[in-house]
Amino acid sequence: SSYRATKEEFVSRTPLPLTDCTVGKDGALYFTIGGRGAQSELFRVTYIGKDETKKVDGRSVDPDAEQRSSSSMRIRRHEIEKFHTGTHDPKVVVQEALKALAPNDRQTYYAARIALERVPVSHWQDSIFLAARKVATEKPESWRDLQVDRAIVGCIGLARHAEPALLPKLLEALDNIGWPDDEEQQLGILRAYQLAFIRLGNPDKDTSAALAKKFDDLFPQKSDFVNRELSILMVHFQSPGAVKKLVPVLAQERVASQPPVGDLLSRNKGYGGAFAAMLANQPDQQQYHYAFVLRNLKTGWTLEDRKAYFAWFNKARTWSGGVSYQKYLTNIDNDAFANSTDAERLAIEALGIRKPYVIPELPKATGPGKEYTIEQVLALASDKLKARDFKNGEKMYKAARCVVCHRFGGDGGATGPDLTQLAGRFNLKDLTDAIVDPSKVISDQYKASVVETKDGKVITGRIVSESKETITVVIDPESATKVVEIKKSEIEENQPSKVSLMPKDLLKTLNEDEVRDLLAYLLSRGNPNDAMFRK
């Protein structure tokens, strides 16, 4: 119902930096060139040949049978598009749109879906569910059966406009449709699933687990595009197979197809040269996509998987992309690191899998400071964490050296736990205890170990990696790169330390107002609009 076209070169010159064009009332083509310091020029192009130049109607029907069919379909699509105003009888709209929802013509069924969406869902949802049940019970011989297309396109419409309460029925309908052989329909079903979860929310825990397995089992397919959409759903539901199926692809050789651009690149040495250089060393789009979606996967990782994942960035940085390509890689890398567990982050940096956090130049507190007891800090905070200074709290977070070991809002070291969501785990008393007397309660997750070797050496630190033969220990809480590898055969004793790796007296240089600003900053989860900062 749309059109087919071929392209041909109309006029060319080197260079020809086109900036705009239009067809004038006189039938001539007018275009301008220039921009970015180049000489601007206006051209008028007219035809001087002998062929017929009389104006024709591009919509006219050719005697060819295919053209007649296209014309008929186009007329039908225009009839459906009249219902887009939302002013017609809902019964008539639904009846006509459902008829047009199925033909193997993208433009027509798009027009039909939009027409349905102008009518309340209650008028047409049952028709879509019925179509899906027919697919399940009648088992169409061809995936191009009308009911299949109707069910898929209808489910997309429902995902866009139904209420969350309809999600179970929608998922049942998609399950009834099954998995088609046609790539376009596969993409349609996956699109319906994605829209359903974006707009209607996630299903219950058991259904989510079943969906995770479903998408896991479907991967991989023949189509790269289908695999990309499947990978999004696998990661969304934290599929147990996502790591094992996606990470190995990152280690493969790059396979990137180069579009047939021919001599077009020679037309403009500035733009063409940059584009040619990129094409000669372009990124692997499939690997890039998998790395992008995997950044949000939080489960199923082993240390080896993490190592393979972050190693991919070193390879990807050697490829050529657009001006923002390297920054995009950095953002993906940072997101993946932020979604790793505290233990994984420490191990990743300690084992050299990723560049460790570089401690910035730290500011100094105004002071004068003093020795603080738990009771004194609690007294400072009681009813006084109001009208605090967010920026100064952020400064004190660095001045007290918290940033060296702890991440907060995506910034900081990895040897200690991430403190961004600290307010959800600690009240003011617990926070004060942890700062003033860090050895009072030591979490098993962050306990140091005291390892004594058979030759009398004593090594204190946090174990970040263990194999059959060795353990790797970070011995400096302020630097994840300072590690010692110890053979298990040389260990005489390995006991948990009773002393926290977190040093005492972190508040010693801060005055009372600076302590208050720091506590407010830590409890704010990094939100400068928190009530504690209102003046």
Short mmCIF file of C-alpha atoms in Angstrom, two decimals:
data_model
loop_
_atom_site.label_atom_id
_atom_site.label_comp_id
_atom_site.label_asym_id
_atom_site.label_seq_id
_atom_site.Cartn_x
_atom_site.Cartn_y
_atom_site.Cartn_z
CA SER A 1 0.00 0.00 0.00
CA SER A 2 3.05 2.25 0.02
CA TYR A 3 5.53 2.40 -2.86
CA ARG A 4 8.74 0.97 -4.24
CA ALA A 5 11.45 3.13 -5.70
CA THR A 6 14.87 3.04 -7.28
CA LYS A 7 17.51 5.71 -6.98
CA GLU A 8 19.85 7.13 -9.57
CA GLU A 9 22.52 9.79 -9.56
CA PHE A 10 21.03 13.10 -10.65
CA VAL A 11 23.93 15.54 -10.56
CA SER A 12 27.35 15.37 -8.94
CA ARG A 13 30.58 17.26 -8.50
CA THR A 14 33.58 16.96 -6.19
CA PRO A 15 33.28 18.62 -3.77
CA LEU A 16 29.54 19.16 -3.48
CA PRO A 17 28.67 19.86 0.19
CA LEU A 18 24.88 19.98 -0.21
CA THR A 19 23.01 22.12 2.34
CA ASP A 20 19.45 22.31 0.95
CA CYS A 21 17.35 21.65 -2.13
CA THR A 22 13.85 22.21 -3.47
CA VAL A 23 11.86 21.92 -6.68
CA GLY A 24 10.67 25.30 -7.91
CA LYS A 25 7.29 26.15 -9.43
CA ASP A 26 9.03 26.30 -12.79
CA GLY A 27 9.94 22.61 -12.49
CA ALA A 28 13.65 23.26 -12.02
CA LEU A 29 15.67 21.81 -9.15
CA TYR A 30 17.31 24.40 -6.93
CA PHE A 31 20.00 23.48 -4.41
CA THR A 32 22.64 25.19 -2.31
CA ILE A 33 26.07 24.10 -1.14
CA GLY A 34 28.55 25.48 1.37
CA GLY A 35 28.67 25.63 5.14
CA ARG A 36 31.56 25.22 7.64
CA GLY A 37 33.70 27.83 5.98
CA ALA A 38 33.16 26.58 2.42
CA GLN A 39 32.08 28.88 -0.42
CA SER A 40 28.28 29.06 -0.62
CA GLU A 41 26.68 28.59 -4.03
CA LEU A 42 23.15 28.37 -5.46
CA PHE A 43 22.43 26.08 -8.41
CA ARG A 44 19.45 25.85 -10.76
CA VAL A 45 19.19 22.56 -12.67
CA THR A 46 16.99 22.23 -15.78
CA TYR A 47 16.49 19.46 -18.30
CA ILE A 48 17.64 19.97 -21.90
CA GLY A 49 17.08 16.46 -23.28
CA LYS A 50 14.41 15.26 -25.68
CA ASP A 51 12.38 12.92 -23.45
CA GLU A 52 8.79 13.77 -22.51
CA THR A 53 8.67 16.20 -19.55
CA LYS A 54 4.94 16.47 -19.12
CA LYS A 55 3.92 16.23 -15.45
CA VAL A 56 2.57 12.83 -14.40
CA ASP A 57 0.62 11.63 -11.38
CA GLY A 58 2.85 9.30 -9.39
CA ARG A 59 -0.26 7.64 -7.92
CA SER A 60 -1.69 6.62 -11.28
CA VAL A 61 -2.41 2.92 -11.84
CA ASP A 62 -0.07 1.12 -14.19
CA PRO A 63 -1.56 -1.70 -16.30
CA ASP A 64 0.83 -4.04 -14.50
CA ALA A 65 -1.11 -6.36 -12.15
CA GLU A 66 1.17 -5.67 -9.20
CA GLN A 67 0.61 -1.94 -9.59
CA ARG A 68 -3.16 -2.42 -9.70
CA SER A 69 -2.97 -4.49 -6.51
CA SER A 70 -0.88 -1.83 -4.79
CA SER A 71 -3.35 0.86 -5.82
CA SER A 72 -6.23 -1.14 -4.34
CA MET A 73 -4.35 -1.68 -1.08
CA ARG A 74 -3.46 1.99 -0.91
CA ILE A 75 -7.10 2.97 -1.26
CA ARG A 76 -7.94 0.55 1.56
CA ARG A 77 -5.23 2.01 3.80
CA HIS A 78 -6.55 5.52 3.24
CA GLU A 79 -10.03 4.34 4.23
CA ILE A 80 -8.62 2.98 7.52
CA GLU A 81 -6.63 6.15 8.17
CA LYS A 82 -9.88 8.13 8.23
CA PHE A 83 -10.62 6.45 11.58
CA HIS A 84 -7.55 8.04 13.17
CA THR A 85 -9.56 11.11 14.11
CA GLY A 86 -11.27 9.22 16.94
CA THR A 87 -14.69 10.65 16.03
CA HIS A 88 -16.29 7.55 14.46
CA ASP A 89 -18.57 4.90 15.92
CA PRO A 90 -16.30 2.53 17.95
CA LYS A 91 -18.13 -0.56 16.64
CA VAL A 92 -17.52 0.45 13.03
CA VAL A 93 -13.88 1.31 13.72
CA VAL A 94 -13.20 -2.03 15.42
CA GLN A 95 -14.98 -4.01 12.71
CA GLU A 96 -13.09 -2.35 9.85
CA ALA A 97 -9.72 -2.18 11.63
CA LEU A 98 -9.77 -5.86 12.58
CA LYS A 99 -10.38 -6.75 8.95
CA ALA A 100 -7.37 -4.69 7.88
CA LEU A 101 -5.13 -5.73 10.75
CA ALA A 102 -3.77 -8.85 9.14
CA PRO A 103 -2.64 -8.43 5.51
CA ASN A 104 1.02 -8.82 4.73
CA ASP A 105 1.47 -5.09 4.38
CA ARG A 106 3.21 -3.15 7.10
CA GLN A 107 1.63 0.21 6.31
CA THR A 108 -1.92 -1.14 6.31
CA TYR A 109 -1.73 -3.03 9.58
CA TYR A 110 0.03 -0.06 11.18
CA ALA A 111 -2.88 2.15 10.11
CA ALA A 112 -5.34 -0.45 11.44
CA ARG A 113 -3.59 -0.67 14.83
CA ILE A 114 -3.60 3.11 15.22
CA ALA A 115 -7.33 3.12 14.42
CA LEU A 116 -7.95 0.51 17.14
CA GLU A 117 -5.93 2.52 19.64
CA ARG A 118 -8.29 5.47 19.14
CA VAL A 119 -11.05 3.28 20.64
CA PRO A 120 -11.23 2.11 24.30
CA VAL A 121 -9.45 -1.23 24.77
CA SER A 122 -12.59 -2.86 26.14
CA HIS A 123 -14.14 -2.71 22.64
CA TRP A 124 -11.48 -4.88 20.97
CA GLN A 125 -9.36 -6.76 23.52
CA ASP A 126 -11.49 -9.93 23.37
CA SER A 127 -11.11 -10.09 19.58
CA ILE A 128 -7.33 -10.09 19.95
CA PHE A 129 -7.41 -12.77 22.65
CA LEU A 130 -9.69 -14.88 20.43
CA ALA A 131 -7.28 -14.55 17.51
CA ALA A 132 -4.41 -15.73 19.74
CA ARG A 133 -6.43 -18.74 20.94
CA LYS A 134 -7.21 -19.68 17.34
CA VAL A 135 -3.51 -19.66 16.56
CA ALA A 136 -2.93 -22.06 19.47
CA THR A 137 -5.80 -24.43 18.65
CA GLU A 138 -5.96 -24.38 14.86
CA LYS A 139 -2.18 -24.49 14.28
CA PRO A 140 -2.07 -22.51 10.99
CA GLU A 141 -0.15 -24.11 8.16
CA SER A 142 1.57 -20.87 7.36
CA TRP A 143 2.88 -18.31 9.83
CA ARG A 144 1.51 -15.76 7.43
CA ASP A 145 -1.98 -16.89 8.40
CA LEU A 146 -4.19 -13.85 9.02
CA GLN A 147 -4.90 -14.79 12.64
CA VAL A 148 -1.18 -14.81 13.47
CA ASP A 149 -0.57 -11.29 12.18
CA ARG A 150 -3.81 -10.07 13.74
CA ALA A 151 -2.85 -11.54 17.12
CA ILE A 152 0.68 -10.13 17.11
CA VAL A 153 -0.22 -6.62 15.96
CA GLY A 154 -3.24 -6.58 18.28
CA CYS A 155 -1.07 -7.57 21.27
CA ILE A 156 1.27 -4.68 20.48
CA GLY A 157 -1.73 -2.35 20.56
CA LEU A 158 -2.90 -3.81 23.89
CA ALA A 159 0.58 -3.45 25.39
CA ARG A 160 0.50 0.23 24.46
CA HIS A 161 -2.92 1.07 25.88
CA ALA A 162 -4.21 -1.59 28.30
CA GLU A 163 -4.29 -1.21 32.07
CA PRO A 164 -1.77 -3.19 34.19
CA ALA A 165 -4.56 -5.54 35.34
CA LEU A 166 -4.74 -6.92 31.80
CA LEU A 167 -1.08 -8.04 31.80
CA PRO A 168 -1.78 -11.73 32.70
CA LYS A 169 -4.24 -12.10 29.80
CA LEU A 170 -1.86 -10.35 27.44
CA LEU A 171 0.98 -12.69 28.40
CA GLU A 172 -1.36 -15.66 27.94
CA ALA A 173 -2.22 -14.42 24.44
CA LEU A 174 1.44 -14.06 23.51
CA ASP A 175 2.10 -17.55 24.83
CA ASN A 176 -0.78 -18.87 22.69
CA ILE A 177 0.78 -17.35 19.58
CA GLY A 178 3.95 -19.34 20.19
CA TRP A 179 7.18 -18.73 18.30
CA PRO A 180 6.82 -18.13 14.54
CA ASP A 181 9.39 -18.93 11.86
CA ASP A 182 9.12 -15.51 10.22
CA GLU A 183 11.72 -12.95 11.37
CA GLU A 184 9.36 -9.98 11.15
CA GLN A 185 6.79 -11.76 13.31
CA GLN A 186 9.46 -12.82 15.81
CA LEU A 187 10.45 -9.18 16.17
CA GLY A 188 6.76 -8.26 16.54
CA ILE A 189 6.22 -10.71 19.39
CA LEU A 190 9.37 -9.57 21.22
CA ARG A 191 8.29 -5.96 20.74
CA ALA A 192 4.91 -6.79 22.28
CA TYR A 193 6.62 -8.38 25.29
CA GLN A 194 8.93 -5.42 25.77
CA LEU A 195 6.11 -2.88 25.53
CA ALA A 196 4.04 -4.90 27.98
CA PHE A 197 6.75 -4.78 30.66
CA ILE A 198 7.63 -1.15 29.97
CA ARG A 199 4.04 0.10 30.19
CA LEU A 200 2.23 -2.44 32.37
CA GLY A 201 5.03 -3.47 34.75
CA ASN A 202 6.56 -6.83 35.56
CA PRO A 203 4.49 -9.95 36.36
CA ASP A 204 4.72 -11.89 39.64
CA LYS A 205 7.90 -13.68 40.71
CA ASP A 206 6.97 -17.13 39.35
CA THR A 207 5.85 -15.75 35.98
CA SER A 208 9.02 -13.67 35.73
CA ALA A 209 11.13 -16.78 36.36
CA ALA A 210 9.20 -18.69 33.68
CA LEU A 211 9.70 -15.84 31.21
CA ALA A 212 13.42 -15.72 31.99
CA LYS A 213 13.65 -19.40 31.07
CA LYS A 214 11.48 -18.90 27.98
CA PHE A 215 13.71 -16.20 26.51
CA ASP A 216 16.81 -18.09 27.58
CA ASP A 217 15.62 -21.20 25.71
CA LEU A 218 14.82 -19.19 22.56
CA PHE A 219 18.33 -17.76 22.36
CA PRO A 220 20.04 -17.90 19.90
CA GLN A 221 18.08 -17.51 16.68
CA LYS A 222 19.34 -17.14 13.10
CA SER A 223 18.68 -13.40 13.00
CA ASP A 224 21.10 -11.00 14.71
CA PHE A 225 18.27 -8.52 15.17
CA VAL A 226 16.06 -11.09 16.89
CA ASN A 227 18.96 -12.09 19.14
CA ARG A 228 19.42 -8.45 20.16
CA GLU A 229 15.80 -8.17 21.27
CA LEU A 230 16.00 -11.53 23.07
CA SER A 231 19.12 -10.41 24.92
CA ILE A 232 17.26 -7.33 26.21
CA LEU A 233 14.52 -9.53 27.68
CA MET A 234 17.00 -12.06 29.08
CA VAL A 235 18.82 -9.34 30.99
CA HIS A 236 15.58 -7.66 32.04
CA PHE A 237 14.52 -10.84 33.83
CA GLN A 238 18.08 -11.60 35.00
CA SER A 239 18.06 -14.87 33.08
CA PRO A 240 20.48 -17.45 34.55
CA GLY A 241 21.78 -18.22 31.07
CA ALA A 242 22.42 -14.64 29.98
CA VAL A 243 26.08 -14.56 31.07
CA LYS A 244 26.96 -17.95 29.59
CA LYS A 245 25.33 -17.17 26.25
CA LEU A 246 26.22 -13.51 25.74
CA VAL A 247 29.68 -13.05 27.25
CA PRO A 248 31.39 -15.66 24.97
CA VAL A 249 30.24 -13.64 21.94
CA LEU A 250 32.34 -10.72 23.22
CA ALA A 251 35.49 -12.83 22.91
CA GLN A 252 34.87 -13.72 19.27
CA GLU A 253 36.59 -12.10 16.34
CA ARG A 254 34.87 -9.01 15.04
CA VAL A 255 32.49 -9.61 12.16
CA ALA A 256 31.28 -6.29 10.76
CA SER A 257 29.71 -5.82 7.36
CA GLN A 258 30.64 -2.76 5.33
CA PRO A 259 27.82 -1.03 3.46
CA PRO A 260 28.34 -0.62 -0.30
CA VAL A 261 29.22 3.06 -0.49
CA GLY A 262 31.38 2.84 -3.61
CA ASP A 263 32.99 6.08 -4.75
CA LEU A 264 30.68 8.27 -2.67
CA LEU A 265 33.39 8.66 -0.03
CA SER A 266 35.67 10.41 -2.51
CA ARG A 267 33.16 13.23 -3.01
CA ASN A 268 34.17 15.01 0.16
CA LYS A 269 37.63 14.35 1.57
CA GLY A 270 36.72 15.83 4.95
CA TYR A 271 33.61 13.82 5.73
CA GLY A 272 34.38 10.95 3.38
CA GLY A 273 37.84 10.36 4.80
CA ALA A 274 36.59 10.17 8.37
CA PHE A 275 33.78 7.84 7.35
CA ALA A 276 36.13 5.60 5.36
CA ALA A 277 38.49 5.33 8.35
CA MET A 278 35.59 4.32 10.57
CA LEU A 279 34.36 1.70 8.09
CA ALA A 280 37.83 0.21 7.84
CA ASN A 281 37.84 -0.41 11.60
CA GLN A 282 34.20 -0.23 12.60
CA PRO A 283 32.82 -1.67 15.85
CA ASP A 284 31.13 -5.06 15.91
CA GLN A 285 27.51 -4.03 16.33
CA GLN A 286 26.38 -7.34 17.82
CA GLN A 287 29.11 -7.36 20.46
CA TYR A 288 28.47 -3.71 21.23
CA HIS A 289 24.78 -4.42 21.78
CA TYR A 290 25.45 -7.36 24.09
CA ALA A 291 27.97 -5.34 26.11
CA PHE A 292 25.40 -2.56 26.39
CA VAL A 293 22.57 -4.76 27.71
CA LEU A 294 24.86 -6.83 29.96
CA ARG A 295 25.73 -3.69 31.92
CA ASN A 296 22.39 -4.12 33.75
CA LEU A 297 22.80 -7.83 34.53
CA LYS A 298 23.43 -8.33 38.25
CA THR A 299 23.19 -12.11 38.63
CA GLY A 300 24.96 -15.19 37.30
CA TRP A 301 28.45 -13.68 37.04
CA THR A 302 31.66 -15.48 37.93
CA LEU A 303 34.95 -13.66 38.32
CA GLU A 304 36.12 -15.12 35.00
CA ASP A 305 32.97 -13.82 33.30
CA ARG A 306 33.54 -10.37 34.74
CA LYS A 307 37.13 -10.51 33.57
CA ALA A 308 36.07 -11.42 30.02
CA TYR A 309 33.40 -8.70 30.03
CA PHE A 310 35.61 -5.84 31.14
CA ALA A 311 38.46 -7.05 28.90
CA TRP A 312 36.14 -6.49 25.93
CA PHE A 313 36.29 -2.72 26.50
CA ASN A 314 40.03 -2.73 25.77
CA LYS A 315 39.31 -4.35 22.40
CA ALA A 316 36.34 -2.08 21.69
CA ARG A 317 38.43 1.03 22.32
CA THR A 318 40.70 0.10 19.40
CA TRP A 319 37.77 0.33 16.98
CA SER A 320 36.72 3.51 15.23
CA GLY A 321 33.33 5.06 15.80
CA GLY A 322 31.72 8.47 15.89
CA VAL A 323 32.97 11.42 17.90
CA SER A 324 31.11 10.21 21.03
CA TYR A 325 32.02 6.53 20.62
CA GLN A 326 34.70 6.44 23.33
CA LYS A 327 32.45 8.29 25.78
CA TYR A 328 29.66 5.79 25.17
CA LEU A 329 32.06 2.96 25.99
CA THR A 330 33.05 4.73 29.20
CA ASN A 331 29.41 5.14 30.22
CA ILE A 332 28.66 1.45 29.59
CA ASP A 333 31.79 0.46 31.53
CA ASN A 334 30.80 2.70 34.47
CA ASP A 335 27.23 1.37 34.56
CA ALA A 336 28.42 -2.25 34.56
CA PHE A 337 30.92 -1.53 37.34
CA ALA A 338 28.23 0.22 39.40
CA ASN A 339 25.92 -2.80 39.01
CA SER A 340 28.61 -5.21 40.22
CA THR A 341 28.58 -6.26 43.86
CA ASP A 342 30.98 -4.65 46.31
CA ALA A 343 33.05 -7.86 46.37
CA GLU A 344 33.15 -8.02 42.57
CA ARG A 345 34.23 -4.39 42.27
CA LEU A 346 37.13 -4.93 44.65
CA ALA A 347 38.22 -8.11 42.87
CA ILE A 348 37.90 -6.48 39.44
CA GLU A 349 40.25 -3.67 40.42
CA ALA A 350 42.58 -5.82 42.54
CA LEU A 351 43.17 -8.32 39.73
CA GLY A 352 43.80 -5.62 37.16
CA ILE A 353 40.66 -6.41 35.16
CA ARG A 354 39.74 -2.73 35.17
CA LYS A 355 41.74 0.38 35.90
CA PRO A 356 41.48 1.12 39.63
CA TYR A 357 39.95 4.25 41.05
CA VAL A 358 42.37 7.17 40.99
CA ILE A 359 42.23 9.15 44.22
CA PRO A 360 41.74 12.84 43.39
CA GLU A 361 43.37 15.66 45.26
CA LEU A 362 41.41 15.74 48.49
CA PRO A 363 40.15 19.00 50.03
CA LYS A 364 40.87 19.91 53.63
CA ALA A 365 38.33 20.59 56.34
CA THR A 366 38.14 24.08 57.82
CA GLY A 367 38.21 22.71 61.37
CA PRO A 368 39.29 22.99 64.05
CA GLY A 369 38.51 19.33 64.65
CA LYS A 370 38.61 17.24 67.79
CA GLU A 371 38.23 13.71 69.11
CA TYR A 372 34.55 12.70 68.85
CA THR A 373 32.71 10.07 70.88
CA ILE A 374 29.59 8.31 69.65
CA GLU A 375 27.49 10.25 72.17
CA GLN A 376 28.93 13.58 71.03
CA VAL A 377 28.18 12.90 67.38
CA LEU A 378 24.63 11.80 68.18
CA ALA A 379 24.14 14.98 70.20
CA LEU A 380 25.35 17.06 67.25
CA ALA A 381 22.87 15.40 64.91
CA SER A 382 19.81 15.33 67.13
CA ASP A 383 17.28 17.76 65.62
CA LYS A 384 20.12 19.65 63.92
CA LEU A 385 20.31 17.95 60.53
CA LYS A 386 18.30 20.80 59.04
CA ALA A 387 19.32 23.60 56.68
CA ARG A 388 22.54 21.71 56.01
CA ASP A 389 24.92 22.41 53.12
CA PHE A 390 24.89 19.63 50.49
CA LYS A 391 28.00 20.85 48.67
CA ASN A 392 29.93 21.13 51.91
CA GLY A 393 28.78 17.64 52.90
CA GLU A 394 30.13 16.35 49.61
CA LYS A 395 33.39 18.18 50.29
CA MET A 396 33.64 16.66 53.79
CA TYR A 397 33.03 13.19 52.32
CA LYS A 398 36.32 13.71 50.50
CA ALA A 399 38.09 15.61 53.28
CA ALA A 400 37.41 12.75 55.72
CA ARG A 401 38.85 10.34 53.10
CA CYS A 402 35.58 8.37 52.81
CA VAL A 403 35.82 8.67 49.01
CA VAL A 404 39.12 6.75 48.98
CA CYS A 405 37.46 3.43 49.91
CA HIS A 406 33.72 3.92 49.33
CA ARG A 407 31.60 4.69 46.28
CA PHE A 408 28.81 7.22 46.67
CA GLY A 409 26.65 8.23 43.74
CA GLY A 410 28.93 6.35 41.33
CA ASP A 411 32.20 7.95 42.50
CA GLY A 412 34.84 6.59 44.84
CA GLY A 413 37.02 3.59 45.60
CA ALA A 414 35.95 -0.05 45.70
CA THR A 415 37.66 -1.49 48.78
CA GLY A 416 34.68 -0.70 51.02
CA PRO A 417 30.91 -1.01 50.55
CA ASP A 418 28.95 1.36 48.32
CA LEU A 419 27.36 3.98 50.59
CA THR A 420 24.82 5.47 48.15
CA GLN A 421 21.89 3.57 49.67
CA LEU A 422 23.29 3.70 53.20
CA ALA A 423 20.16 5.44 54.50
CA GLY A 424 18.11 2.37 53.62
CA ARG A 425 20.29 0.13 55.82
CA PHE A 426 21.44 2.29 58.72
CA ASN A 427 19.76 4.67 61.12
CA LEU A 428 21.68 7.58 62.60
CA LYS A 429 22.89 5.54 65.60
CA ASP A 430 24.21 2.70 63.41
CA LEU A 431 25.91 5.18 61.08
CA THR A 432 27.59 6.95 63.98
CA ASP A 433 28.80 3.64 65.44
CA ALA A 434 30.26 2.61 62.09
CA ILE A 435 32.17 5.91 61.68
CA VAL A 436 33.44 6.43 65.22
CA ASP A 437 34.03 2.79 66.20
CA PRO A 438 34.32 0.77 62.97
CA SER A 439 35.57 -2.37 64.76
CA LYS A 440 32.48 -2.59 66.98
CA VAL A 441 30.49 -4.50 64.35
CA ILE A 442 32.25 -5.88 61.28
CA SER A 443 30.15 -7.35 58.47
CA ASP A 444 31.21 -10.80 57.31
CA GLN A 445 31.27 -9.39 53.76
CA TYR A 446 34.01 -6.89 54.60
CA LYS A 447 35.98 -8.70 57.29
CA ALA A 448 39.73 -8.72 56.96
CA SER A 449 41.72 -11.90 57.40
CA VAL A 450 44.96 -12.43 59.28
CA VAL A 451 47.02 -14.96 57.36
CA GLU A 452 50.13 -16.45 58.95
CA THR A 453 52.49 -18.36 56.68
CA LYS A 454 54.69 -21.29 57.64
CA ASP A 455 57.79 -19.10 57.49
CA GLY A 456 56.32 -16.72 60.10
CA LYS A 457 55.01 -13.90 57.88
CA VAL A 458 51.72 -12.28 58.94
CA ILE A 459 49.57 -10.73 56.19
CA THR A 460 46.44 -8.79 57.03
CA GLY A 461 43.92 -7.83 54.37
CA ARG A 462 40.78 -8.77 52.53
CA ILE A 463 40.64 -11.92 50.43
CA VAL A 464 39.32 -11.00 46.99
CA SER A 465 40.04 -14.12 44.95
CA GLU A 466 40.63 -17.79 45.62
CA SER A 467 41.67 -20.70 43.43
CA LYS A 468 42.59 -24.29 44.23
CA GLU A 469 46.20 -23.32 44.82
CA THR A 470 46.23 -19.67 45.94
CA ILE A 471 44.39 -16.81 47.61
CA THR A 472 44.75 -13.15 46.63
CA VAL A 473 44.66 -10.58 49.45
CA VAL A 474 44.27 -6.80 49.21
CA ILE A 475 46.56 -5.50 51.95
CA ASP A 476 45.85 -1.76 51.67
CA PRO A 477 42.20 -0.62 52.03
CA GLU A 478 43.08 2.61 50.24
CA SER A 479 44.49 0.91 47.15
CA ALA A 480 42.93 -2.11 45.43
CA THR A 481 46.15 -2.61 43.45
CA LYS A 482 48.24 -3.52 46.50
CA VAL A 483 47.72 -7.25 46.61
CA VAL A 484 49.59 -10.32 47.75
CA GLU A 485 49.12 -13.79 46.31
CA ILE A 486 49.68 -16.58 48.83
CA LYS A 487 49.98 -20.27 48.06
CA LYS A 488 47.58 -22.32 50.16
CA SER A 489 50.33 -24.84 50.80
CA GLU A 490 52.31 -22.12 52.59
CA ILE A 491 49.47 -21.04 54.94
CA GLU A 492 49.85 -21.99 58.58
CA GLU A 493 46.74 -20.20 59.87
CA ASN A 494 43.97 -18.03 58.46
CA GLN A 495 41.75 -16.22 60.97
CA PRO A 496 39.24 -13.37 60.67
CA SER A 497 40.59 -10.09 61.98
CA LYS A 498 38.95 -8.49 64.99
CA VAL A 499 39.97 -5.06 63.74
CA SER A 500 38.13 -3.35 60.88
CA LEU A 501 40.03 -2.28 57.78
CA MET A 502 38.24 1.05 58.14
CA PRO A 503 40.43 3.46 60.14
CA LYS A 504 39.25 5.33 63.23
CA ASP A 505 39.33 9.10 63.74
CA LEU A 506 37.94 9.97 60.32
CA LEU A 507 36.06 12.89 61.88
CA LYS A 508 39.06 14.20 63.74
CA THR A 509 39.78 17.12 61.36
CA LEU A 510 36.13 18.26 61.04
CA ASN A 511 34.42 20.91 63.12
CA GLU A 512 30.87 20.35 64.39
CA ASP A 513 29.07 21.95 61.43
CA GLU A 514 31.22 19.96 59.03
CA VAL A 515 30.28 16.75 60.83
CA ARG A 516 26.60 17.65 60.53
CA ASP A 517 26.95 18.38 56.80
CA LEU A 518 28.74 15.05 56.29
CA LEU A 519 26.06 13.07 58.12
CA ALA A 520 23.29 14.80 56.15
CA TYR A 521 25.13 14.08 52.90
CA LEU A 522 25.50 10.38 53.74
CA LEU A 523 21.85 10.04 54.76
CA SER A 524 20.56 11.92 51.69
CA ARG A 525 21.45 9.18 49.16
CA GLY A 526 23.07 11.94 47.13
CA ASN A 527 19.88 13.99 46.74
CA PRO A 528 20.61 17.74 47.06
CA ASN A 529 16.84 18.38 47.30
CA ASP A 530 16.44 16.30 50.44
CA ALA A 531 14.56 18.05 53.26
CA MET A 532 17.81 18.18 55.31
CA PHE A 533 19.19 20.78 52.87
CA ARG A 534 16.19 23.11 52.73
CA LYS A 535 17.03 26.57 54.01
#
